[in-house]
Short mmCIF file of C-alpha atoms in Angstrom, two decimals:
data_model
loop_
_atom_site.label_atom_id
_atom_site.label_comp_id
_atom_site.label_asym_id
_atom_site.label_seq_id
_atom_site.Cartn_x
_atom_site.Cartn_y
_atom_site.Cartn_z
CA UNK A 1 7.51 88.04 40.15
CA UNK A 2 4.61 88.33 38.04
CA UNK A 3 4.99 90.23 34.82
CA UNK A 4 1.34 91.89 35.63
CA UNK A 5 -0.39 90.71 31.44
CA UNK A 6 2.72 92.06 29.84
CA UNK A 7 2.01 88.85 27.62
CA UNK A 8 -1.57 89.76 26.96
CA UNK A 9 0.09 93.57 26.23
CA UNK A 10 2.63 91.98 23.72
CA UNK A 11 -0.02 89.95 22.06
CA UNK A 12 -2.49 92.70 21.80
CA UNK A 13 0.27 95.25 20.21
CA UNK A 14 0.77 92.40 17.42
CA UNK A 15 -3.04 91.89 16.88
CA UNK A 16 -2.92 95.63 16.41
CA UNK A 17 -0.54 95.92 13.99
CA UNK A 18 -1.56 92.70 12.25
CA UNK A 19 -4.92 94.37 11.88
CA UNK A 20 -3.18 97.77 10.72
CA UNK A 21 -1.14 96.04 8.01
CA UNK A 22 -4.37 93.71 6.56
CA UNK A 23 -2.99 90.67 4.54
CA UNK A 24 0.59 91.74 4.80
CA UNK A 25 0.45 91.27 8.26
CA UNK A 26 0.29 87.35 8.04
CA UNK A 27 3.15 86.99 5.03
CA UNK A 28 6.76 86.03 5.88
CA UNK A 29 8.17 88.67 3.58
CA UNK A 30 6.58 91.78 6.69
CA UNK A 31 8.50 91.75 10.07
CA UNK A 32 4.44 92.20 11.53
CA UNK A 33 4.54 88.44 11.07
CA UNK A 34 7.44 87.35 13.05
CA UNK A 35 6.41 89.51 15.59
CA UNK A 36 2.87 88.17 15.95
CA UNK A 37 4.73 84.51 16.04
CA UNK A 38 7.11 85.30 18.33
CA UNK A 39 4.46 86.76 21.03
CA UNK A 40 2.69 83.46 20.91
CA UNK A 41 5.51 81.83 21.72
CA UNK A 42 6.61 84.11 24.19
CA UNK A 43 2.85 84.01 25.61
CA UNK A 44 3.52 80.20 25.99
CA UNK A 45 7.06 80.54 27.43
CA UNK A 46 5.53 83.22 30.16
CA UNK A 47 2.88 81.24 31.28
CA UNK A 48 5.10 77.99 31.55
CA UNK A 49 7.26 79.67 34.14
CA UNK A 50 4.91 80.61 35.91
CA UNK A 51 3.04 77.18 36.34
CA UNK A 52 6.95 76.31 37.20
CA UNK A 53 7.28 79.03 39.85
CA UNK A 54 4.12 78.09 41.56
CA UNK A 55 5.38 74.66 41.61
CA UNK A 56 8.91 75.62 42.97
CA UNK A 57 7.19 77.78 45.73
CA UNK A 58 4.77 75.22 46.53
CA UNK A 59 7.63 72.39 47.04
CA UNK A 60 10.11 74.75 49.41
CA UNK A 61 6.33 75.97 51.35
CA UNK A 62 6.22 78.92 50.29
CA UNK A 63 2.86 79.04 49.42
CA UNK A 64 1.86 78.91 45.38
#
């Protein structure tokens, strides 16, 4: 079940374009912004279910 870095992808497309679009990357009023928050968060997320699928196998011994 593991998404195989399509995280790190996300958040490496966003650094991209961040980079691309200079200082208008990091204002509110560019949709570059929101989508270099949102990856973060989504980078979070992905790694928290993870850790939560681990402990899920791990509990019903399924290895983990």
């Amino acid at each position: 079940m593991n998404q195989c870095g399509s995280a790190d992808a996300r958040s490496q497309a966003c650094r991209d374009a961040t980079q691309i679009h200079g200082g208008y990357g990091f204002t509110n009023e560019y949709p570059v912004a929101r989508m270099w928050r949102d990856s973060k968060i989504l980078e979070i997320g992905e790694g928290a279910s993870e850790v939560q699928r681990m402990l899920i196998a791990r509990e019903l011994g399924l290895g983990g």
